[in-house]
Amino acid sequence: MAELKGVCVGAGYFSKFQYEAWNRIPEVSITAMCNRDPDRGRAIQNEYGIARRYTDYREMLERERPDFVDVITPPDSHLEMSRIAGEMGIDVICQKPLAPTYAEAEQMVAEAERAGIRFMVHENFRFQPWHREIKRLLAAETIGTKLHSLNFRMRMGDGWGEDAYLARQPYFRRMPKLLVYETGVHFIDTFRYLAGEIRGVFSILRQLNPVIAGEDAGLIVFEFSSGAVGVWDANRYNECADSDPRYTFGEFLVEGDCGSIRLHLDGRITVQRLGEPEIQHDYAHRRHAFSGDCVYATQRHFVDCLLSGKSFETSGTEYLRTLAVQEAVYQSAESGDPVRAFGKC
């Protein structure tokens, strides 16, 4: 039986993964959804069996009085929506990017805290099954007690040519900040999840496709407080060797003082202890919904924490640390110098 009443705002490309996941969480009943476009809203309502549909989110919140709202709208709408929810005492799970600027993100988090509501960022990459498994392997000291490095290589192949991004997310073409703001932030959060706090960054950002407004390629070096280093080598222009680049989003190599862990494009994990052959490590992952069904895992975490009272892994306060690193990445790219001792890190 459902214990939590939820509503959702938004009907864009990614929202379908969130609606589908809510339908598989028995403790939740999504009673209503909202979208300004009645046709898009109706399509979502019908597909996921939602009882009521609105075109005004304030009206929906006032009429439904839910336990929580899932905000699945563009970043410039998040501050106002979370503020209204806070005034009504409604908990919030909010899509990323969290806000257009770091200052607005800080304001959003501060207002949620003053309102006394629970606030979580829908940051789902750390909930991908391979990253959860790599974290478990590190905790079990499978490759030793000292982490040396993390190296992720991403090639999406959806950003080349005159029609770049038009098929799935055409608004990408107009964003003044693209690769790091939209995609790289996921990996900043995942690197922090796996290796701890980041104390410094150095970045080189480039635009490979002239038809877009923002950067689509980047090389970022991270310094961790533990002494480990990380490298994120990414572009959305060139292609990878897998037919589904959005499954793992790339290849990952994690190295420690006793060996290495490797994530392959198809989701396989292999482990190589120093002086020993590389072996396959079996764990559960599947090609369902988005990127290993990580949306479901993220929303499952949100619900579990609401019911138990435990802290969210990606609470607003916690996520500001990730956004402070994101800010430093852009600062480094602009200045050409490393940036250290920034934000809340």
CSV table of C-alpha atoms in Angstrom, one decimal, residues 133-334:
chain,number,residue,atom,x,y,z
A,133,GLU,CA,29.9,-2.0,-7.3
A,134,ILE,CA,33.2,-0.2,-7.8
A,135,LYS,CA,32.5,1.6,-4.5
A,136,ARG,CA,31.9,-1.7,-2.8
A,137,LEU,CA,35.1,-3.2,-4.2
A,138,LEU,CA,37.1,-0.2,-3.0
A,139,ALA,CA,35.5,-0.5,0.5
A,140,ALA,CA,36.5,-4.2,0.5
A,141,GLU,CA,40.1,-3.2,-0.3
A,142,THR,CA,40.0,-5.4,-3.5
A,143,ILE,CA,42.8,-3.3,-5.0
A,144,GLY,CA,44.4,-2.2,-1.8
A,145,THR,CA,44.1,0.4,0.9
A,146,LYS,CA,45.4,3.4,-1.0
A,147,LEU,CA,43.6,4.8,-4.1
A,148,HIS,CA,46.0,6.1,-6.7
A,149,SER,CA,43.9,7.3,-9.6
A,150,LEU,CA,40.5,7.4,-11.4
A,151,ASN,CA,40.5,7.8,-15.2
A,152,PHE,CA,37.2,8.1,-17.1
A,153,ARG,CA,37.1,8.4,-20.9
A,154,MET,CA,33.8,9.4,-22.5
A,155,ARG,CA,32.9,9.7,-26.2
A,156,MET,CA,29.2,10.2,-26.8
A,157,GLY,CA,29.1,10.7,-30.6
A,158,ASP,CA,25.8,12.6,-30.5
A,159,GLY,CA,27.3,16.1,-31.1
A,160,TRP,CA,28.9,16.1,-34.5
A,161,GLY,CA,27.4,17.5,-37.8
A,162,GLU,CA,24.9,20.2,-38.6
A,163,ASP,CA,22.1,18.3,-36.8
A,164,ALA,CA,23.9,17.8,-33.5
A,165,TYR,CA,21.5,17.0,-30.6
A,166,LEU,CA,18.4,17.7,-32.6
A,167,ALA,CA,17.1,14.2,-32.4
A,168,ARG,CA,17.0,14.0,-28.5
A,169,GLN,CA,17.8,17.2,-26.7
A,170,PRO,CA,17.9,20.2,-29.2
A,171,TYR,CA,18.2,22.8,-26.4
A,172,PHE,CA,21.8,21.5,-25.9
A,173,ARG,CA,22.7,23.6,-29.0
A,174,ARG,CA,21.8,26.9,-27.3
A,175,MET,CA,23.4,26.3,-23.9
A,176,PRO,CA,26.3,28.7,-23.3
A,177,LYS,CA,27.8,26.0,-21.0
A,178,LEU,CA,27.2,22.5,-22.1
A,179,LEU,CA,29.7,19.6,-21.5
A,180,VAL,CA,30.5,20.2,-17.8
A,181,TYR,CA,27.3,21.9,-16.8
A,182,GLU,CA,25.1,19.2,-18.3
A,183,THR,CA,27.2,16.1,-18.3
A,184,GLY,CA,30.5,16.6,-16.4
A,185,VAL,CA,28.7,17.5,-13.2
A,186,HIS,CA,27.6,13.8,-13.1
A,187,PHE,CA,31.2,12.7,-13.0
A,188,ILE,CA,32.3,15.3,-10.5
A,189,ASP,CA,29.7,13.9,-8.2
A,190,THR,CA,30.6,10.3,-9.0
A,191,PHE,CA,34.3,11.0,-8.5
A,192,ARG,CA,33.5,12.5,-5.1
A,193,TYR,CA,31.4,9.5,-4.2
A,194,LEU,CA,34.2,7.1,-5.1
A,195,ALA,CA,37.3,9.0,-3.9
A,196,GLY,CA,36.2,11.7,-1.5
A,197,GLU,CA,36.6,15.4,-1.5
A,198,ILE,CA,38.3,17.3,-4.3
A,199,ARG,CA,40.8,20.0,-3.3
A,200,GLY,CA,41.9,21.2,-6.8
A,201,VAL,CA,41.2,21.1,-10.5
A,202,PHE,CA,42.9,22.0,-13.8
A,203,SER,CA,40.8,22.0,-16.9
A,204,ILE,CA,41.0,22.6,-20.7
A,205,LEU,CA,37.6,23.0,-22.3
A,206,ARG,CA,37.0,23.3,-26.1
A,207,GLN,CA,34.2,23.6,-28.7
A,208,LEU,CA,34.6,21.1,-31.5
A,209,ASN,CA,31.3,21.7,-33.3
A,210,PRO,CA,30.8,25.3,-34.4
A,211,VAL,CA,27.0,24.9,-34.7
A,212,ILE,CA,26.6,24.9,-30.9
A,213,ALA,CA,27.0,27.7,-28.3
A,214,GLY,CA,28.9,25.9,-25.5
A,215,GLU,CA,31.9,23.6,-24.9
A,216,ASP,CA,31.6,20.0,-26.1
A,217,ALA,CA,35.1,18.7,-25.2
A,218,GLY,CA,37.1,18.8,-22.0
A,219,LEU,CA,40.1,17.4,-20.2
A,220,ILE,CA,39.9,17.8,-16.4
A,221,VAL,CA,42.4,16.8,-13.8
A,222,PHE,CA,41.2,16.5,-10.2
A,223,GLU,CA,43.3,16.5,-7.0
A,224,PHE,CA,41.7,14.7,-4.1
A,225,SER,CA,42.2,15.4,-0.4
A,226,SER,CA,43.4,11.8,-0.1
A,227,GLY,CA,46.3,12.4,-2.5
A,228,ALA,CA,44.6,10.5,-5.3
A,229,VAL,CA,44.3,12.1,-8.7
A,230,GLY,CA,41.5,11.9,-11.3
A,231,VAL,CA,41.2,12.5,-15.0
A,232,TRP,CA,38.0,13.0,-17.0
A,233,ASP,CA,38.7,13.0,-20.7
A,234,ALA,CA,35.4,13.6,-22.5
A,235,ASN,CA,33.8,14.9,-25.7
A,236,ARG,CA,30.4,14.5,-27.2
A,237,TYR,CA,31.7,14.9,-30.8
A,238,ASN,CA,33.7,11.7,-31.4
A,239,GLU,CA,32.2,8.2,-31.1
A,240,CYS,CA,33.0,5.2,-28.9
A,241,ALA,CA,33.1,1.6,-30.0
A,242,ASP,CA,29.9,0.5,-28.4
A,243,SER,CA,26.4,0.7,-30.1
A,244,ASP,CA,25.0,2.2,-26.9
A,245,PRO,CA,27.3,5.0,-25.6
A,246,ARG,CA,24.6,6.0,-23.1
A,247,TYR,CA,24.8,2.7,-21.2
A,248,THR,CA,28.0,3.4,-19.1
A,249,PHE,CA,28.8,6.7,-20.8
A,250,GLY,CA,32.4,5.5,-21.2
A,251,GLU,CA,35.3,3.5,-19.9
A,252,PHE,CA,36.6,3.7,-16.4
A,253,LEU,CA,40.0,2.7,-14.9
A,254,VAL,CA,40.4,2.9,-11.1
A,255,GLU,CA,43.9,2.1,-9.7
A,256,GLY,CA,45.1,1.4,-6.2
A,257,ASP,CA,48.3,0.2,-4.5
A,258,CYS,CA,47.4,-3.4,-5.1
A,259,GLY,CA,45.8,-3.4,-8.5
A,260,SER,CA,43.1,-2.0,-10.7
A,261,ILE,CA,39.3,-2.1,-11.5
A,262,ARG,CA,38.2,-1.6,-15.1
A,263,LEU,CA,34.7,-0.7,-16.3
A,264,HIS,CA,34.0,-1.6,-19.9
A,265,LEU,CA,31.6,0.0,-22.3
A,266,ASP,CA,29.1,-2.9,-22.0
A,267,GLY,CA,29.0,-2.7,-18.2
A,268,ARG,CA,31.4,-5.5,-17.5
A,269,ILE,CA,33.8,-5.0,-14.6
A,270,THR,CA,37.2,-6.7,-14.5
A,271,VAL,CA,39.8,-6.7,-11.7
A,272,GLN,CA,43.5,-7.1,-12.0
A,273,ARG,CA,45.6,-7.5,-8.8
A,274,LEU,CA,49.2,-6.7,-9.2
A,275,GLY,CA,51.2,-9.6,-10.5
A,276,GLU,CA,48.0,-11.5,-11.4
A,277,PRO,CA,45.9,-11.9,-14.6
A,278,GLU,CA,42.8,-9.7,-15.2
A,279,ILE,CA,39.6,-11.5,-14.2
A,280,GLN,CA,36.0,-10.7,-14.7
A,281,HIS,CA,34.0,-9.6,-11.7
A,282,ASP,CA,30.4,-10.7,-11.7
A,283,TYR,CA,27.7,-8.4,-10.4
A,284,ALA,CA,24.1,-7.5,-11.3
A,285,HIS,CA,23.4,-4.9,-14.0
A,286,ARG,CA,20.8,-4.7,-16.8
A,287,ARG,CA,19.9,-2.7,-19.8
A,288,HIS,CA,16.6,-1.3,-18.5
A,289,ALA,CA,15.3,2.3,-18.8
A,290,PHE,CA,18.3,4.7,-18.4
A,291,SER,CA,21.9,3.6,-17.8
A,292,GLY,CA,21.5,0.5,-15.7
A,293,ASP,CA,18.1,1.6,-14.3
A,294,CYS,CA,19.8,4.2,-12.2
A,295,VAL,CA,16.7,6.5,-12.1
A,296,TYR,CA,14.8,3.8,-10.2
A,297,ALA,CA,17.7,3.4,-7.8
A,298,THR,CA,17.9,7.1,-7.2
A,299,GLN,CA,14.2,7.5,-6.6
A,300,ARG,CA,14.2,4.3,-4.4
A,301,HIS,CA,16.9,6.0,-2.3
A,302,PHE,CA,14.8,9.2,-2.0
A,303,VAL,CA,11.8,7.2,-0.8
A,304,ASP,CA,13.8,5.0,1.6
A,305,CYS,CA,15.3,8.1,3.2
A,306,LEU,CA,11.9,9.9,3.5
A,307,LEU,CA,10.5,6.9,5.2
A,308,SER,CA,13.5,6.2,7.5
A,309,GLY,CA,14.5,9.8,8.2
A,310,LYS,CA,18.1,9.1,7.0
A,311,SER,CA,20.1,11.7,5.1
A,312,PHE,CA,20.1,11.8,1.3
A,313,GLU,CA,23.4,11.1,-0.4
A,314,THR,CA,22.7,14.0,-2.7
A,315,SER,CA,21.0,16.4,-0.3
A,316,GLY,CA,21.1,20.1,-1.3
A,317,THR,CA,23.8,20.9,1.1
A,318,GLU,CA,25.9,17.9,0.0
A,319,TYR,CA,25.4,18.7,-3.7
A,320,LEU,CA,26.7,22.3,-3.3
A,321,ARG,CA,30.1,20.7,-2.9
A,322,THR,CA,29.8,19.1,-6.3
A,323,LEU,CA,28.6,22.4,-7.8
A,324,ALA,CA,31.6,24.3,-6.2
A,325,VAL,CA,33.9,21.9,-8.1
A,326,GLN,CA,32.0,22.6,-11.3
A,327,GLU,CA,32.5,26.3,-10.8
A,328,ALA,CA,36.2,25.7,-10.3
A,329,VAL,CA,36.4,23.7,-13.5
A,330,TYR,CA,35.1,26.7,-15.5
A,331,GLN,CA,37.3,29.1,-13.6
A,332,SER,CA,40.4,27.0,-14.4
A,333,ALA,CA,39.4,26.8,-18.1
A,334,GLU,CA,39.0,30.5,-18.3
